[in-house]
mmCIF file of C-alpha atoms in Angstrom:
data_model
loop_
_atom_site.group_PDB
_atom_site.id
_atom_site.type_symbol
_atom_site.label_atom_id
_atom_site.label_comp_id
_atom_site.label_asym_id
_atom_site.label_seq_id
_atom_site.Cartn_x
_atom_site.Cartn_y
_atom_site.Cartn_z
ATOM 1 C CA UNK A 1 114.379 118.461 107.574
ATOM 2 C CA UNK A 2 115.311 121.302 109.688
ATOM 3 C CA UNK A 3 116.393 119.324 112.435
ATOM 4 C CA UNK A 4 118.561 117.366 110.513
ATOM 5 C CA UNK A 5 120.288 120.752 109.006
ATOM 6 C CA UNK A 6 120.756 121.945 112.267
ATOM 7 C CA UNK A 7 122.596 119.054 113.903
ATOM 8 C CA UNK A 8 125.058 118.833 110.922
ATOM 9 C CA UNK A 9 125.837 122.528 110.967
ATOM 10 C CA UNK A 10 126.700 121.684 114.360
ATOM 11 C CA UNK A 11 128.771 119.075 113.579
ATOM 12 C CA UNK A 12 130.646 121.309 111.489
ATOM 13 C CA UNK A 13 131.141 123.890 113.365
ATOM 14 C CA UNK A 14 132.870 121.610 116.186
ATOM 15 C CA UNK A 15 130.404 123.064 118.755
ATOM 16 C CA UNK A 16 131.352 122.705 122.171
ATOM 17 C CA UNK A 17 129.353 119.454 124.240
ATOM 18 C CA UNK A 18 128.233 116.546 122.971
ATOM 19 C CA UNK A 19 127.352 116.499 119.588
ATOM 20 C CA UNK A 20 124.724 114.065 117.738
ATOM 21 C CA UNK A 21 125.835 111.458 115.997
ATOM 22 C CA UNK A 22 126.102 111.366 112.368
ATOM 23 C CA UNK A 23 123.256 110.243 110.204
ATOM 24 C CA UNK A 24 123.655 106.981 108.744
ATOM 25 C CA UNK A 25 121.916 104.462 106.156
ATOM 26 C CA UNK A 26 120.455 102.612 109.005
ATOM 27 C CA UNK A 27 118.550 106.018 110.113
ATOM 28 C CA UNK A 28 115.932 105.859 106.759
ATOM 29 C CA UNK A 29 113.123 104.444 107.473
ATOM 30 C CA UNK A 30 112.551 100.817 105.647
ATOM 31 C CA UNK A 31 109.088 102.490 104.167
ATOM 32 C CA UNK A 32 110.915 105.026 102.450
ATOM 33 C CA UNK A 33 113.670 102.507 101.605
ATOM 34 C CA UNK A 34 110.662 100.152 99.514
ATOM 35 C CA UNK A 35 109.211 103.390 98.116
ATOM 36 C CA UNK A 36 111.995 104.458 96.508
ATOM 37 C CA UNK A 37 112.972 100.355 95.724
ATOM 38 C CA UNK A 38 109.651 101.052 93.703
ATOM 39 C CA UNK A 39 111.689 103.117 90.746
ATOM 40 C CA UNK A 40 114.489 100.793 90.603
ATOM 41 C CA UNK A 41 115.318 97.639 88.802
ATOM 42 C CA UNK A 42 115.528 94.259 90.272
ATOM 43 C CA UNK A 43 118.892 93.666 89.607
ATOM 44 C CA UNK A 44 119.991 97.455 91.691
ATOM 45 C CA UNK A 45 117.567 96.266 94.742
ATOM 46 C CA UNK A 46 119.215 93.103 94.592
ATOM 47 C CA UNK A 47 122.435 94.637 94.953
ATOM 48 C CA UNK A 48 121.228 97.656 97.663
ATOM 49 C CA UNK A 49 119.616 94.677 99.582
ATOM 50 C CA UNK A 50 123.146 93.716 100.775
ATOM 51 C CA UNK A 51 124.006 97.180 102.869
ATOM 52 C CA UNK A 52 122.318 96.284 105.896
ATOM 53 C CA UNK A 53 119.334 94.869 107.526
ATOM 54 C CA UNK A 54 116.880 98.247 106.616
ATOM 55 C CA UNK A 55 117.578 97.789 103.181
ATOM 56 C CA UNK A 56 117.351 94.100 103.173
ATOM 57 C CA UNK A 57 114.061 94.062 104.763
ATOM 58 C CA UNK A 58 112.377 96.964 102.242
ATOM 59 C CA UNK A 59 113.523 94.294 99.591
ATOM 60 C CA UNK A 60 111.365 91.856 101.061
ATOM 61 C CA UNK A 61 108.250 93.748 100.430
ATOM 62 C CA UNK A 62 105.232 92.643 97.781
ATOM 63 C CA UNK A 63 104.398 95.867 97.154
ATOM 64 C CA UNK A 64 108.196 96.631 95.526
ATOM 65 C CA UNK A 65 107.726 93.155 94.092
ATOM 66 C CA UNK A 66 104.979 93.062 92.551
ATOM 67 C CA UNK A 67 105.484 96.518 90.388
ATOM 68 C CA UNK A 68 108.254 94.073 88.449
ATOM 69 C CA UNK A 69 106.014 91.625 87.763
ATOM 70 C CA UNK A 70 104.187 90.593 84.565
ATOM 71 C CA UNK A 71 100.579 91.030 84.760
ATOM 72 C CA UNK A 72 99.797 87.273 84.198
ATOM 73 C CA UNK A 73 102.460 86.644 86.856
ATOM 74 C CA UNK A 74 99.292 84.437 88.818
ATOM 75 C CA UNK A 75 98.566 82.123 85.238
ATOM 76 C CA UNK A 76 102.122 81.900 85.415
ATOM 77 C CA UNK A 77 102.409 80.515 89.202
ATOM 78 C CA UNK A 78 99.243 78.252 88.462
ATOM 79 C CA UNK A 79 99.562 76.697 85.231
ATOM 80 C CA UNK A 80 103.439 76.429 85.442
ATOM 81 C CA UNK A 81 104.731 76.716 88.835
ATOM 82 C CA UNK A 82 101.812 74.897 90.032
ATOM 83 C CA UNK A 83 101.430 76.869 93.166
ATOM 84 C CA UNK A 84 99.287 79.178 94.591
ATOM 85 C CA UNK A 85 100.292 83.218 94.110
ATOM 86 C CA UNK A 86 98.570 83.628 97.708
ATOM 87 C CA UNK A 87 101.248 80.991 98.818
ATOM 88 C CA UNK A 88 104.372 82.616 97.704
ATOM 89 C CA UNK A 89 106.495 85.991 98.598
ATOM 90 C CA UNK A 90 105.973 88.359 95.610
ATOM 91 C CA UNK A 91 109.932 88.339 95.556
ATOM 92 C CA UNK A 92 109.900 84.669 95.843
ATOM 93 C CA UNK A 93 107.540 84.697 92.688
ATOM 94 C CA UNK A 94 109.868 86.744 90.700
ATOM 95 C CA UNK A 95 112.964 85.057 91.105
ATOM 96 C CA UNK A 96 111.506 81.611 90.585
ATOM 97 C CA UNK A 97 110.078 82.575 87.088
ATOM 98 C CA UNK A 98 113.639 84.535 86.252
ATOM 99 C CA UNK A 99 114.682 80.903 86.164
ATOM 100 C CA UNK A 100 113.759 78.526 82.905
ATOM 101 C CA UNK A 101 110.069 76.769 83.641
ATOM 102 C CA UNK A 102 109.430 73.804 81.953
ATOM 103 C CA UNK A 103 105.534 72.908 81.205
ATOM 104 C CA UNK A 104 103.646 71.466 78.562
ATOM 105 C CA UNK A 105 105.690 68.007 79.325
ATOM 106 C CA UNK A 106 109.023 69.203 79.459
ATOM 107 C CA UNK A 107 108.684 70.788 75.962
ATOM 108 C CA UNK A 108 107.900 74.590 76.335
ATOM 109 C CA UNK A 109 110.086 76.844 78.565
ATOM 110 C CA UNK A 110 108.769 80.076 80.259
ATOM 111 C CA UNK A 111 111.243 82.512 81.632
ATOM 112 C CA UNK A 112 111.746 86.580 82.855
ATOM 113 C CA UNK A 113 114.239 88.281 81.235
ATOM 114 C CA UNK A 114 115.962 89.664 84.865
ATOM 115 C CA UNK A 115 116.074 93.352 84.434
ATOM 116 C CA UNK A 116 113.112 94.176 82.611
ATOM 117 C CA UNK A 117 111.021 91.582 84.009
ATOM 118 C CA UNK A 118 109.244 90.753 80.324
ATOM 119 C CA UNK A 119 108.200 87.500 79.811
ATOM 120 C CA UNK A 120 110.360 85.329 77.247
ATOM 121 C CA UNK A 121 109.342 81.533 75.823
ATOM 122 C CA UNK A 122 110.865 78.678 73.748
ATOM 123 C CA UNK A 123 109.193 75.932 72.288
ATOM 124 C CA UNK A 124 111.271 72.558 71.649
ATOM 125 C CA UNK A 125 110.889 71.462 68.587
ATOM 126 C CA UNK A 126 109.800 68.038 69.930
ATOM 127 C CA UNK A 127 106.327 69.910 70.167
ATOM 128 C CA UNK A 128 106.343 70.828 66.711
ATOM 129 C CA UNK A 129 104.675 69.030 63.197
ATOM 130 C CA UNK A 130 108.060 68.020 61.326
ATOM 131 C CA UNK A 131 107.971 66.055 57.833
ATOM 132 C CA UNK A 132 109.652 62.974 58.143
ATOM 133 C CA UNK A 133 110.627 63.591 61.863
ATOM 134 C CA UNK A 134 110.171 59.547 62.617
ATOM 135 C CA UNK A 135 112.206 58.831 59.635
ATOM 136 C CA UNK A 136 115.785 58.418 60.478
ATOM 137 C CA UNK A 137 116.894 58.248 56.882
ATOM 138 C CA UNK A 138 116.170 62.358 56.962
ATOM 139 C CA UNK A 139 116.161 63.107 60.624
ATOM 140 C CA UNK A 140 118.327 62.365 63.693
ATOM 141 C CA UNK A 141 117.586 63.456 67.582
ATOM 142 C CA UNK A 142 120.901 64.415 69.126
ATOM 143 C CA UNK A 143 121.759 65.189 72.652
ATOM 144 C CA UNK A 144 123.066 69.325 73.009
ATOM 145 C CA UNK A 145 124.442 71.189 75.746
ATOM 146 C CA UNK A 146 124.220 74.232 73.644
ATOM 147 C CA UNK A 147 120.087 73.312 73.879
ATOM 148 C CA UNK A 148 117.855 74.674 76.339
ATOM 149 C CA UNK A 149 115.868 71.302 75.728
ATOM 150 C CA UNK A 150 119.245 69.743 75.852
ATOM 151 C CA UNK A 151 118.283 67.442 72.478
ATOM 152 C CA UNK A 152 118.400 69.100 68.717
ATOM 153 C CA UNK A 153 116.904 67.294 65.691
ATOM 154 C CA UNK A 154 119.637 67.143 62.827
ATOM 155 C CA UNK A 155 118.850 67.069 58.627
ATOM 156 C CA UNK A 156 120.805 64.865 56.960
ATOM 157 C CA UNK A 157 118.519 64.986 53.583
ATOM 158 C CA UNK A 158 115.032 65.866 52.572
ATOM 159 C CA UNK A 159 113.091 67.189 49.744
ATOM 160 C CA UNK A 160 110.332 68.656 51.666
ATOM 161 C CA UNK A 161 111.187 71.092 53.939
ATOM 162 C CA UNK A 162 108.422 71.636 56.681
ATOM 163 C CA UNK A 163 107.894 72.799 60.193
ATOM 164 C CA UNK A 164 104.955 73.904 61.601
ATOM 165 C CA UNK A 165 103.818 74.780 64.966
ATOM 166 C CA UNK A 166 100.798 76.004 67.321
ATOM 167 C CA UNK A 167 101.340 77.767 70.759
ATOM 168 C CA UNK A 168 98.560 79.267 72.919
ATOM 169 C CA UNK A 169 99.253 81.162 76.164
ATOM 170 C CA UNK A 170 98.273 84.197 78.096
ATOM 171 C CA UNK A 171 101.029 87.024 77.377
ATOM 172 C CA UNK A 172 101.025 90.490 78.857
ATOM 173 C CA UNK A 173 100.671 93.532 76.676
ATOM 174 C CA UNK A 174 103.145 94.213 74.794
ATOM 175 C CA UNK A 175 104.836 93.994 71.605
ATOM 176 C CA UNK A 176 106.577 90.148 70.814
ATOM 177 C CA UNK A 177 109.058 88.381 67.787
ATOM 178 C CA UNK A 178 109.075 84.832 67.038
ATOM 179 C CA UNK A 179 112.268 82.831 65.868
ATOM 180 C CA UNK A 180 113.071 80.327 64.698
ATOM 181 C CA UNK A 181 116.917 78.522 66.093
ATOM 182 C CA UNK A 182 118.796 76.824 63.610
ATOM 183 C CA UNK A 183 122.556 75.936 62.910
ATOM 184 C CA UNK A 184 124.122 74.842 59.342
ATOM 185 C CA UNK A 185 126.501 71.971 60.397
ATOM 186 C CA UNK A 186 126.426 69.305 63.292
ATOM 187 C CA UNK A 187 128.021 70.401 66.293
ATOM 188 C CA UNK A 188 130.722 68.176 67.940
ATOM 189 C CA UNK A 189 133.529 68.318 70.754
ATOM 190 C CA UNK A 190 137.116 66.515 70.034
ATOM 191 C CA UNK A 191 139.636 67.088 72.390
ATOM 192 C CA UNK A 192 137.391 69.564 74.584
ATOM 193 C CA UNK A 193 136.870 71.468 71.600
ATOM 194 C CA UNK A 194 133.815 72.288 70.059
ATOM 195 C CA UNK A 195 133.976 71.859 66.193
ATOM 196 C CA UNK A 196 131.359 72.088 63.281
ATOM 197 C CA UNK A 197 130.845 69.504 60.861
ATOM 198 C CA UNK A 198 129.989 70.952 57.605
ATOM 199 C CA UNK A 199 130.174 68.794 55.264
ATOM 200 C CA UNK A 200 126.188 67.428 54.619
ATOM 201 C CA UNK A 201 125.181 71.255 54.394
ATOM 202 C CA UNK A 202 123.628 72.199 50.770
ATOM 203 C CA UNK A 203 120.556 73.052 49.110
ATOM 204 C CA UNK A 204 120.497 76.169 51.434
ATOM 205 C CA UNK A 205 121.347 78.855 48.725
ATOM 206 C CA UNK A 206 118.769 78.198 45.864
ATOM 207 C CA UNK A 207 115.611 78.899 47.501
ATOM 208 C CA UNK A 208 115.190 80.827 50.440
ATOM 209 C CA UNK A 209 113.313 79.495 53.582
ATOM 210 C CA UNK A 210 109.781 81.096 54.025
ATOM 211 C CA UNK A 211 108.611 81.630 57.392
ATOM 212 C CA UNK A 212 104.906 82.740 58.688
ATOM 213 C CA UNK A 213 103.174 83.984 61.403
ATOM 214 C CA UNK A 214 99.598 84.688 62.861
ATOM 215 C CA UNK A 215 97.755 85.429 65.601
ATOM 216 C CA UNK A 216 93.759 84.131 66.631
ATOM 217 C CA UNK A 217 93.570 88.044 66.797
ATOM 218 C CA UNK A 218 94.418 88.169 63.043
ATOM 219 C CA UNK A 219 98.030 89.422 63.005
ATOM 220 C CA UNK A 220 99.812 88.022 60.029
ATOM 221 C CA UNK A 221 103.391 88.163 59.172
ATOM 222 C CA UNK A 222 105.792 86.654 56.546
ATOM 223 C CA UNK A 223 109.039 86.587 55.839
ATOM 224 C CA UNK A 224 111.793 85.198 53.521
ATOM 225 C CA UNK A 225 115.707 84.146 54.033
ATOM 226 C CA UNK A 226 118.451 81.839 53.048
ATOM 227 C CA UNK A 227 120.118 80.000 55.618
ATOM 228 C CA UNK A 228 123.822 80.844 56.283
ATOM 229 C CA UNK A 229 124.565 80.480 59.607
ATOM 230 C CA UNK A 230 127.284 77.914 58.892
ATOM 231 C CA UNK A 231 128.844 76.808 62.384
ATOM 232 C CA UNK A 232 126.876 78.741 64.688
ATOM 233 C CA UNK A 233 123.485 79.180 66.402
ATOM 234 C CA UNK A 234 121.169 81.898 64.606
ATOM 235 C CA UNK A 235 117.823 83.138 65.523
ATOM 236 C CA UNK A 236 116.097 83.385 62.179
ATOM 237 C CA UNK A 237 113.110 85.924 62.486
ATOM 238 C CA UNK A 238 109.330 84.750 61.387
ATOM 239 C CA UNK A 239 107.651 88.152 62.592
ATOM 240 C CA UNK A 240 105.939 90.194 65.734
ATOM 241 C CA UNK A 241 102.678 90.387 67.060
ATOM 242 C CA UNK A 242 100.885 92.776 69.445
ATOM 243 C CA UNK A 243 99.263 92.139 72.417
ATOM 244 C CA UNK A 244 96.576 94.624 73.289
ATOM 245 C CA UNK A 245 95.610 95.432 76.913
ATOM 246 C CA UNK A 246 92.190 94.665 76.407
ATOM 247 C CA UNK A 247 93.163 91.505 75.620
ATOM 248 C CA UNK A 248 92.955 89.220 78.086
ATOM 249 C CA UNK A 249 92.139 85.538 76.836
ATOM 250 C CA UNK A 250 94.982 83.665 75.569
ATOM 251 C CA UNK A 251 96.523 84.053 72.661
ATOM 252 C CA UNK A 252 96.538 81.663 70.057
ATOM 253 C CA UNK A 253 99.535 81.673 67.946
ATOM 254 C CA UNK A 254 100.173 79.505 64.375
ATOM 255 C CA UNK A 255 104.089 79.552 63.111
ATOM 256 C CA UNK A 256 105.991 77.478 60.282
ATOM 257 C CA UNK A 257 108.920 77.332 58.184
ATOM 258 C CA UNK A 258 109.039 75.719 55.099
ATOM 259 C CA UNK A 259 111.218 75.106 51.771
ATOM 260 C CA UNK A 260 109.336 72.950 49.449
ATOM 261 C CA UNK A 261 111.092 73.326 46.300
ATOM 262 C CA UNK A 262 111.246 69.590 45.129
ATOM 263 C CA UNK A 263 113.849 69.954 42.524
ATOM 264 C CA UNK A 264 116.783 69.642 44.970
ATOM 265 C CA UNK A 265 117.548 68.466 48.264
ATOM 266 C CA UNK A 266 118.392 70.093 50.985
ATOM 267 C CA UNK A 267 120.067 69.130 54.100
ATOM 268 C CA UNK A 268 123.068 69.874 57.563
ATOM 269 C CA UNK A 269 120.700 72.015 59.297
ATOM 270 C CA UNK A 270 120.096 71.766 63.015
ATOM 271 C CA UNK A 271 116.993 72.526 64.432
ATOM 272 C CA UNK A 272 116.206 73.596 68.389
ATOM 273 C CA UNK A 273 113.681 75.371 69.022
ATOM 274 C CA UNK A 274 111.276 78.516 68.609
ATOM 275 C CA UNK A 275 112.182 81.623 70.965
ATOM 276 C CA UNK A 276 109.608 83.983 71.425
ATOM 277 C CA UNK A 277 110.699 87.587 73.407
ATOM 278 C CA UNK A 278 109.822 91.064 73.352
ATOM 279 C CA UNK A 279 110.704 93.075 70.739
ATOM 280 C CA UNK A 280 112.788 95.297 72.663
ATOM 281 C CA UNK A 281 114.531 92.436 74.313
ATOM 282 C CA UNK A 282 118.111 93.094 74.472
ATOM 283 C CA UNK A 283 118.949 89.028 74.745
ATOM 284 C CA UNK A 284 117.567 86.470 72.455
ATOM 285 C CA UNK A 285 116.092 84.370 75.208
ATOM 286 C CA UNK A 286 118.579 85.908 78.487
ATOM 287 C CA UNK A 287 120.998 82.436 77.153
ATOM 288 C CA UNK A 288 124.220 85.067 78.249
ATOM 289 C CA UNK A 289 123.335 85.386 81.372
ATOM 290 C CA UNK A 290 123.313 83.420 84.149
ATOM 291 C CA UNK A 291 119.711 81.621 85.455
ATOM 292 C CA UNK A 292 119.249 81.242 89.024
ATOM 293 C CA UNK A 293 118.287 83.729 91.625
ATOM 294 C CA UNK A 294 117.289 87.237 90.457
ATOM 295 C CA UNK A 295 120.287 88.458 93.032
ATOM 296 C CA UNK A 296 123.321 88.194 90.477
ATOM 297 C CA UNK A 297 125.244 91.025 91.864
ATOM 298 C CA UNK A 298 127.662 90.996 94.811
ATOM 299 C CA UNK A 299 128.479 93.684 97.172
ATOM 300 C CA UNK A 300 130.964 93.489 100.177
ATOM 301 C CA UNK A 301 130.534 95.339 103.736
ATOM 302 C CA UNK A 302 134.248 97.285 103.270
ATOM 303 C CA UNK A 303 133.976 100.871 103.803
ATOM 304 C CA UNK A 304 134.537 101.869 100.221
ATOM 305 C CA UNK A 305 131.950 99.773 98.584
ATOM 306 C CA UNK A 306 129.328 100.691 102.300
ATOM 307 C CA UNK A 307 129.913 104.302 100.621
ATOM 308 C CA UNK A 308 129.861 103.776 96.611
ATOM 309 C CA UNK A 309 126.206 101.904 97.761
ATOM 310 C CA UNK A 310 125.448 104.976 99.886
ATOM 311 C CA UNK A 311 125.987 107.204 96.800
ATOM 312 C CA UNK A 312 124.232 105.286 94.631
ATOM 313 C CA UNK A 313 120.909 105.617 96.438
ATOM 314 C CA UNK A 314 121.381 109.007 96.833
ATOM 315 C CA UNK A 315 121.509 109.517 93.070
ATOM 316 C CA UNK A 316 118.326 107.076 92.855
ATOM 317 C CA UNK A 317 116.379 109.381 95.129
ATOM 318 C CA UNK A 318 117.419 112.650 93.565
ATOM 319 C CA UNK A 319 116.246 111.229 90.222
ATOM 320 C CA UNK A 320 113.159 109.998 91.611
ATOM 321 C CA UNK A 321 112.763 112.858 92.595
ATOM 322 C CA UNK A 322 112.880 114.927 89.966
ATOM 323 C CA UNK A 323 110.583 112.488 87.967
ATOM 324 C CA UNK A 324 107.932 113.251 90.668
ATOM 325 C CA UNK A 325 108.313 116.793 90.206
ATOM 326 C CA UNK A 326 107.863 116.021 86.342
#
């Protein structure tokens, strides 16, 4: 430290001879580079990676990597990547299950949301119990691109309303929501433009939908809504759960929605799946943002952006600092 106050005080004082030469981003040691990678979120050492080769290669280490992992990340590499964890980079891990994993035959998705590196899942609703799902008089199966699953089932008419469905599966601590994603209308495209088709939706706004929720832990929750979303996708909530840290079987989980009031029919509602995320989630599923790679940001070699990157981890290390001294 004193050393390196010395040579820029004579640097500024234009002493006479040959001067050292100015500290630069290359000079920090790529341990101290990871350590401080630590504190930060994938998507800022993602971006810092790109400033030169000491920066790329702290990126590259587990030890960084594995702080932003889940702590099933190795069920997750088994049972859905179908790998090894000893065979894999822990960065490699990460950015593999920040894109959409298919399992259970194609119908269950597995996913990280990017920044906080929680775990998200959908369920298609080819996996779930549906009354009168074989019957095309009440149901139709209809090719999406606004599905995950990239197929919907569509209502025309029915006068029991029921869907039911079981999902078991090793979550990290944490607290979870479950919803349900359905539209009001059949989605089309004329011209290149998407349009709703309206017209078969009723029965909607007499009774409301009920929707459950437990847990093999014995978490229960219930709730009760009518359906409105006329035109566009909504995530209709069924409840939370808990998963405790002691935990550490998988969870078993039992959800269903149902309107069973036979004295009117009810019908124009699209069904695609069951989302479940962490409560604090700040995207239903991470469907805004783009999958792929965990490195979404891109950051040029100019001078200006070299020193807007060289500021930034500054400020990173002063506030790591100070939450050290804490």
């Amino acid at each position: 430290m004193g050393a390196g106050s010395s040579s820029l005080a004579l640097e500024s004082e234009g002493g006479s001879g040959s001067s050292p030469s100015r500290p630069s981003l290359d000079d920090v040691p790529e341990s101290c580079v990871s350590s401080i990678f630590m504190y930060m979120d994938p998507p800022e050492i993602c971006k810092l990676a790109r400033l030169n080769k000491t920066f790329h290669g702290a990126s590259l280490a587990d030890f960084v990597w594995e702080t932003k992992l889940p702590s099933n990340y190795k069920f997750l590499v088994e049972i859905v990547l179908g790998q090894s964890p000893e065979s894999l980079s822990k960065k490699e891990i990460y950015a593999r299950l920040c894109r959409p994993n298919c399992f259970d035959n194609g119908t269950k998705q597995v996913w990280l949301d990017k920044s906080s590196g929680k775990i998200c899942v959908a369920v298609s609703y080819k996996a779930l119990r549906i009354t009168g799902i074989d019957d095309r008089r009440y149901w139709n199966h209809v090719s999406s691109e606004e599905s995950r699953f990239n197929t919907i089932a569509y209502l025309q008419q029915i006068w029991w309303f029921e869907v039911g469905g079981e999902l078991e599966f090793e979550f990290p601590a944490g607290s979870y929501s479950l919803f349900f994603k359905l539209q009001l209308g059949k989605t089309s495209k004329k011209l290149g433009r998407r349009t709703c088709n309206v017209d078969r939706v009723h029965g909607w706004d007499i009774k409301p939908v009920r929707f459950q929720l437990s847990t093999s832990t014995g978490q229960q929750a219930s709730s009760e809504c009518y359906l409105h979303q006329q035109g566009n996708w909504g995530h209709y909530h069924a409840g939370d759960f808990v998963v405790d840290s002691t935990n550490t079987a998988p969870l078993k989980l039992r959800f269903s929605m149902m309107q069973i009031d036979c004295t009117h029919t009810k019908g124009g509602v699209c069904l695609d799946s069951v989302l479940i995320c962490p409560r604090d989630c700040t995207e239903l599923g991470g469907q805004s943002r783009p999958t792929g790679s965990c490195c979404v940001f891109k950051f040029g070699h100019d001078s200006n952006e070299y020193e807007c990157g060289r500021q930034f981890f500054c400020h990173a290390a002063v506030l790591i600092h100070k939450r050290i001294r804490a």
